[in-house]
CSV table of C-alpha atoms in Angstrom, one decimal:
chain,number,residue,atom,x,y,z
A,1,MET,CA,-22.0,-40.6,26.9
A,2,ALA,CA,-19.1,-38.3,27.1
A,3,ARG,CA,-18.5,-35.6,24.5
A,4,PRO,CA,-15.4,-34.8,22.4
A,5,ALA,CA,-13.1,-32.0,23.8
A,6,VAL,CA,-14.2,-29.5,21.3
A,7,ALA,CA,-16.1,-29.4,17.8
A,8,GLU,CA,-14.2,-29.7,14.9
A,9,PRO,CA,-14.0,-28.2,11.4
A,10,GLY,CA,-16.3,-29.8,8.8
A,11,LEU,CA,-14.2,-33.0,6.7
A,12,LEU,CA,-14.8,-31.6,3.5
A,13,ARG,CA,-13.6,-28.0,4.1
A,14,ALA,CA,-10.7,-29.3,5.8
A,15,LEU,CA,-9.6,-31.7,3.0
A,16,ALA,CA,-9.8,-28.8,0.5
A,17,THR,CA,-7.3,-26.7,2.5
A,18,LEU,CA,-4.5,-29.2,2.5
A,19,ASP,CA,-2.9,-28.1,-0.5
A,20,HIS,CA,-1.3,-25.3,1.7
A,21,ARG,CA,0.2,-25.4,5.2
A,22,ASP,CA,-2.0,-23.8,7.7
A,23,GLU,CA,0.6,-21.9,10.0
A,24,THR,CA,-2.5,-20.2,11.7
A,25,ALA,CA,-3.9,-23.1,13.0
A,26,ARG,CA,-3.4,-23.5,16.8
A,27,GLU,CA,-3.4,-26.8,19.0
A,28,LEU,CA,-5.6,-26.8,22.1
A,29,MET,CA,-2.7,-28.1,24.3
A,30,ASP,CA,-0.6,-25.0,23.4
A,31,ASP,CA,-3.0,-22.8,25.1
A,32,PRO,CA,-1.4,-21.6,28.4
A,33,ALA,CA,-5.1,-21.8,29.7
A,34,ALA,CA,-5.7,-25.4,28.5
A,35,ASP,CA,-7.8,-27.5,31.0
A,36,LEU,CA,-5.4,-29.4,33.1
A,37,VAL,CA,-7.6,-32.3,33.7
A,38,ALA,CA,-8.1,-32.7,29.6
A,39,MET,CA,-4.3,-32.2,29.4
A,40,ASP,CA,-3.5,-34.9,31.8
A,41,ARG,CA,-6.3,-36.9,30.2
A,42,THR,CA,-4.2,-36.5,26.8
A,43,TYR,CA,-0.9,-37.4,28.1
A,44,HIS,CA,-2.5,-40.4,29.4
A,45,ARG,CA,-4.1,-41.5,26.3
A,46,PHE,CA,-1.2,-40.9,23.8
A,47,GLY,CA,0.6,-43.9,24.4
A,48,PRO,CA,-1.7,-46.2,22.5
A,49,VAL,CA,-2.2,-43.7,19.5
A,50,ASN,CA,1.5,-43.2,19.6
A,51,ARG,CA,2.3,-46.6,19.1
A,52,ILE,CA,0.2,-46.6,15.7
A,53,VAL,CA,0.9,-43.4,14.4
A,54,SER,CA,4.7,-42.5,15.6
A,55,ARG,CA,6.0,-46.4,15.9
A,56,PRO,CA,8.5,-46.0,18.5
A,57,ALA,CA,9.3,-49.7,17.9
A,58,ALA,CA,10.3,-48.7,14.3
A,59,VAL,CA,12.3,-45.6,15.8
A,60,TYR,CA,14.1,-47.9,18.4
A,61,GLU,CA,15.1,-50.4,15.9
A,62,GLU,CA,16.4,-48.2,13.1
A,63,TRP,CA,17.8,-45.4,15.0
A,64,VAL,CA,18.6,-46.1,18.6
A,65,ARG,CA,19.4,-49.9,18.9
A,66,PRO,CA,22.4,-49.8,16.5
A,67,ARG,CA,23.9,-47.1,19.1
A,68,LEU,CA,23.4,-49.5,22.2
A,69,ALA,CA,25.7,-51.8,24.0
A,70,THR,CA,25.8,-53.7,27.2
A,71,THR,CA,29.1,-52.5,28.3
A,72,HIS,CA,28.1,-48.8,28.5
A,73,ALA,CA,25.1,-46.6,28.7
A,74,ALA,CA,24.2,-44.8,25.6
A,75,ARG,CA,22.5,-41.3,25.9
A,76,MET,CA,19.5,-40.1,24.1
A,77,LEU,CA,17.8,-36.8,24.3
A,78,ASP,CA,14.0,-36.3,23.5
A,79,VAL,CA,13.1,-32.7,22.3
A,80,GLY,CA,9.7,-31.7,23.2
A,81,ALA,CA,8.8,-34.7,24.6
A,82,GLY,CA,5.4,-34.0,26.2
A,83,GLY,CA,4.1,-36.5,28.6
A,84,GLY,CA,7.1,-38.9,27.8
A,85,ASP,CA,5.5,-42.0,26.6
A,86,LEU,CA,7.5,-42.7,23.4
A,87,PRO,CA,11.0,-42.3,25.4
A,88,ARG,CA,9.7,-44.7,27.9
A,89,GLU,CA,8.7,-47.3,25.3
A,90,ILE,CA,11.9,-46.8,23.5
A,91,LEU,CA,13.6,-47.5,27.1
A,92,ARG,CA,11.6,-50.4,27.6
A,93,HIS,CA,12.6,-51.9,24.4
A,94,ALA,CA,16.2,-51.1,25.2
A,95,GLU,CA,15.7,-52.9,28.7
A,96,ARG,CA,14.1,-55.8,26.9
A,97,ASP,CA,17.4,-56.2,24.8
A,98,GLY,CA,19.5,-56.2,27.7
A,99,LEU,CA,21.0,-53.0,26.4
A,100,ARG,CA,22.3,-49.7,28.3
A,101,LEU,CA,20.3,-46.6,27.4
A,102,GLU,CA,19.6,-43.2,29.6
A,103,ILE,CA,17.0,-40.7,28.1
A,104,VAL,CA,16.8,-37.0,28.8
A,105,ALA,CA,13.5,-35.8,27.9
A,106,ILE,CA,12.9,-32.0,27.7
A,107,ASP,CA,10.2,-29.6,27.0
A,108,PRO,CA,9.7,-25.9,27.4
A,109,ASP,CA,6.0,-26.3,28.7
A,110,GLU,CA,6.2,-27.2,32.7
A,111,ARG,CA,2.8,-28.9,32.4
A,112,ALA,CA,4.4,-31.8,30.1
A,113,VAL,CA,7.3,-31.9,32.3
A,114,ARG,CA,5.3,-32.2,35.5
A,115,TYR,CA,3.2,-35.3,34.0
A,116,ALA,CA,6.6,-37.1,32.4
A,117,SER,CA,8.3,-36.5,35.8
A,118,ARG,CA,5.8,-38.8,37.5
A,119,HIS,CA,7.6,-41.7,35.7
A,120,ALA,CA,10.8,-40.5,36.4
A,121,SER,CA,13.6,-43.4,37.0
A,122,PRO,CA,17.2,-43.7,37.0
A,123,ARG,CA,17.4,-44.0,33.4
A,124,PHE,CA,14.5,-41.3,32.3
A,125,HIS,CA,14.6,-37.9,33.6
A,126,ALA,CA,12.5,-35.0,32.2
A,127,ARG,CA,13.3,-31.3,32.6
A,128,VAL,CA,12.0,-27.7,31.6
A,129,ALA,CA,14.7,-27.0,28.9
A,130,THR,CA,15.3,-26.3,25.2
A,131,THR,CA,17.7,-27.3,22.9
A,132,ALA,CA,19.7,-23.9,23.3
A,133,ASP,CA,20.0,-24.5,27.1
A,134,LEU,CA,21.7,-28.0,26.6
A,135,VAL,CA,24.3,-26.5,23.9
A,136,ALA,CA,25.0,-23.8,26.5
A,137,GLU,CA,25.7,-26.6,28.9
A,138,GLY,CA,28.2,-28.4,26.5
A,139,GLU,CA,25.8,-31.6,26.4
A,140,THR,CA,26.1,-34.3,24.1
A,141,PHE,CA,24.2,-37.6,23.0
A,142,ASP,CA,24.3,-40.3,20.9
A,143,VAL,CA,20.8,-39.9,19.4
A,144,VAL,CA,18.8,-36.5,19.4
A,145,TRP,CA,15.1,-37.2,18.4
A,146,SER,CA,11.9,-35.7,18.4
A,147,ASN,CA,8.4,-36.4,17.4
A,148,HIS,CA,5.6,-34.0,16.3
A,149,VAL,CA,7.8,-31.0,16.9
A,150,LEU,CA,8.7,-29.9,13.7
A,151,HIS,CA,4.9,-28.3,12.7
A,152,HIS,CA,5.0,-26.3,15.6
A,153,LEU,CA,8.1,-24.4,14.5
A,154,THR,CA,8.5,-21.3,12.4
A,155,PRO,CA,11.1,-21.3,9.6
A,156,ALA,CA,13.7,-19.4,12.0
A,157,GLU,CA,12.9,-22.0,15.0
A,158,LEU,CA,13.2,-24.8,12.6
A,159,GLY,CA,16.6,-23.6,11.6
A,160,ALA,CA,17.7,-23.1,15.4
A,161,LEU,CA,16.5,-26.5,16.2
A,162,LEU,CA,18.4,-28.1,13.4
A,163,ALA,CA,21.5,-26.1,14.4
A,164,ASP,CA,21.3,-27.1,17.9
A,165,THR,CA,21.0,-30.7,17.1
A,166,GLU,CA,24.2,-30.8,15.3
A,167,ARG,CA,26.0,-29.5,18.3
A,168,LEU,CA,24.1,-31.8,20.4
A,169,VAL,CA,24.9,-35.0,18.5
A,170,ALA,CA,28.0,-37.0,19.7
A,171,PRO,CA,30.6,-38.3,17.2
A,172,GLY,CA,29.2,-41.4,15.4
A,173,GLY,CA,25.7,-40.1,16.7
A,174,ILE,CA,22.5,-39.3,15.0
A,175,GLY,CA,20.1,-36.8,14.8
A,176,VAL,CA,16.2,-37.6,13.9
A,177,HIS,CA,13.2,-35.3,13.9
A,178,GLY,CA,10.0,-37.1,12.8
A,179,ASP,CA,6.7,-35.6,12.0
A,180,ILE,CA,3.5,-36.2,10.0
A,181,GLU,CA,3.5,-35.5,6.2
A,182,ARG,CA,0.4,-33.2,5.5
A,183,GLY,CA,-2.0,-34.8,2.8
A,184,ARG,CA,-5.4,-35.8,2.3
A,185,ALA,CA,-4.9,-39.3,3.0
A,186,ALA,CA,-3.0,-38.7,6.7
A,187,TYR,CA,-6.1,-36.3,7.3
A,188,LEU,CA,-8.9,-38.8,6.3
A,189,GLY,CA,-6.9,-41.7,7.9
A,190,PHE,CA,-6.9,-40.1,11.3
A,191,TRP,CA,-10.1,-38.8,11.1
A,192,ALA,CA,-11.9,-41.8,10.3
A,193,ALA,CA,-9.3,-43.9,12.8
A,194,THR,CA,-10.3,-41.8,15.6
A,195,LEU,CA,-14.0,-41.1,15.0
A,196,PRO,CA,-15.2,-44.5,16.7
A,197,PHE,CA,-13.5,-43.4,19.9
A,198,ALA,CA,-14.3,-39.6,20.0
A,199,TRP,CA,-17.1,-40.1,22.6
A,200,ASN,CA,-15.4,-42.8,24.5
A,201,ALA,CA,-11.7,-43.4,25.0
A,202,LEU,CA,-10.8,-40.2,23.3
A,203,ALA,CA,-13.4,-38.1,24.8
A,204,GLY,CA,-12.5,-35.2,27.2
A,205,SER,CA,-9.0,-35.3,25.7
A,206,PHE,CA,-7.2,-33.2,23.1
A,207,ILE,CA,-5.8,-36.0,20.9
A,208,ARG,CA,-8.4,-36.0,18.2
A,209,PRO,CA,-8.9,-32.3,17.4
A,210,ASP,CA,-5.0,-31.5,17.9
A,211,GLY,CA,-4.1,-34.5,15.7
A,212,LEU,CA,-6.3,-32.9,12.9
A,213,THR,CA,-4.8,-29.5,13.6
A,214,SER,CA,-1.4,-31.1,13.3
A,215,ILE,CA,-1.7,-32.5,10.1
A,216,ARG,CA,-3.0,-29.3,8.7
A,217,ARG,CA,0.0,-27.6,10.0
A,218,SER,CA,2.4,-30.2,8.9
A,219,HIS,CA,4.6,-30.3,6.0
A,220,THR,CA,5.2,-32.0,2.7
A,221,ALA,CA,8.3,-33.7,2.1
A,222,SER,CA,9.3,-31.3,-0.7
A,223,GLU,CA,8.5,-28.4,1.6
A,224,LEU,CA,10.7,-29.7,4.3
A,225,ALA,CA,13.5,-30.7,1.7
A,226,ALA,CA,13.6,-27.1,0.5
A,227,ALA,CA,14.0,-25.7,4.3
A,228,ILE,CA,16.9,-27.8,5.7
A,229,PRO,CA,20.4,-27.1,5.5
A,230,SER,CA,23.1,-29.1,3.7
A,231,GLY,CA,24.0,-32.2,5.5
A,232,TRP,CA,20.3,-33.1,6.4
A,233,ARG,CA,17.9,-35.3,4.3
A,234,VAL,CA,14.3,-36.0,4.4
A,235,LYS,CA,13.3,-39.7,4.9
A,236,ARG,CA,9.7,-41.0,4.1
A,237,GLY,CA,8.2,-43.5,6.5
A,238,PHE,CA,4.8,-45.1,7.1
A,239,PRO,CA,2.0,-44.2,8.1
A,240,SER,CA,2.6,-40.9,6.5
A,241,ARG,CA,5.7,-39.9,8.3
A,242,LEU,CA,8.7,-37.8,7.5
A,243,GLU,CA,12.1,-37.9,9.3
A,244,LEU,CA,14.9,-35.3,9.1
A,245,VAL,CA,18.0,-37.2,9.5
A,246,TRP,CA,21.5,-35.7,10.3
A,247,GLY,CA,24.8,-37.7,11.4
A,248,ASN,CA,27.8,-39.4,10.1
A,249,GLU,CA,26.0,-42.8,9.5
A,250,ILE,CA,23.0,-42.0,7.3
A,251,ALA,CA,22.4,-45.1,5.1
A,252,ASP,CA,20.8,-44.3,1.8
A,253,ASP,CA,17.4,-45.3,1.0
């Protein structure tokens, strides 16, 4: 029987710490010396997990599809795209609907971009870059989006990302940064949902331990609301999701 990638902290001890964000916790995938086989296995298995946790179909319907057309190609930027499963899923939805979309996926980690580039196509391109790089290049996009990036950032890095996003969003476009909302329900739900797969489908990957660490590092809605500049707002979603949203077409809840 295969083993999980690493041992994890005790459930009760972890649940007891969730009143405060654990900024010292580090995800295994962020280690430059992380096992490359486990990294690839993690990227490969992200798809089914993210369809449930990150809900790319909902992201597409709410934020991306309203900005697409059949007559011209809209542009979407995915910041911190990892292995690129989510932007590719969004692109599949657009192609199903006969709508034109081009996606640029960026990540500062060349290991992620190397994996994502295996799936490159005329409408999906991955590159090693930061939002600051694209601002310097004068790029703009109809949708600027990220998933599970916010909890990695320091306050200064969060401010820089949001400022860059405002510069990268084209007129009439939207910026959306989605993440987990820290809480006991989120932690216990992910712990229980992934437990049956820890010794089979998820074994040898970083998905379960890094997912639990991500929740411990994540913000609550009130924490994010206190950290964002004017013009941004926090939107809650399911399951245990938060979205930071900026743009001229933000609808009220």
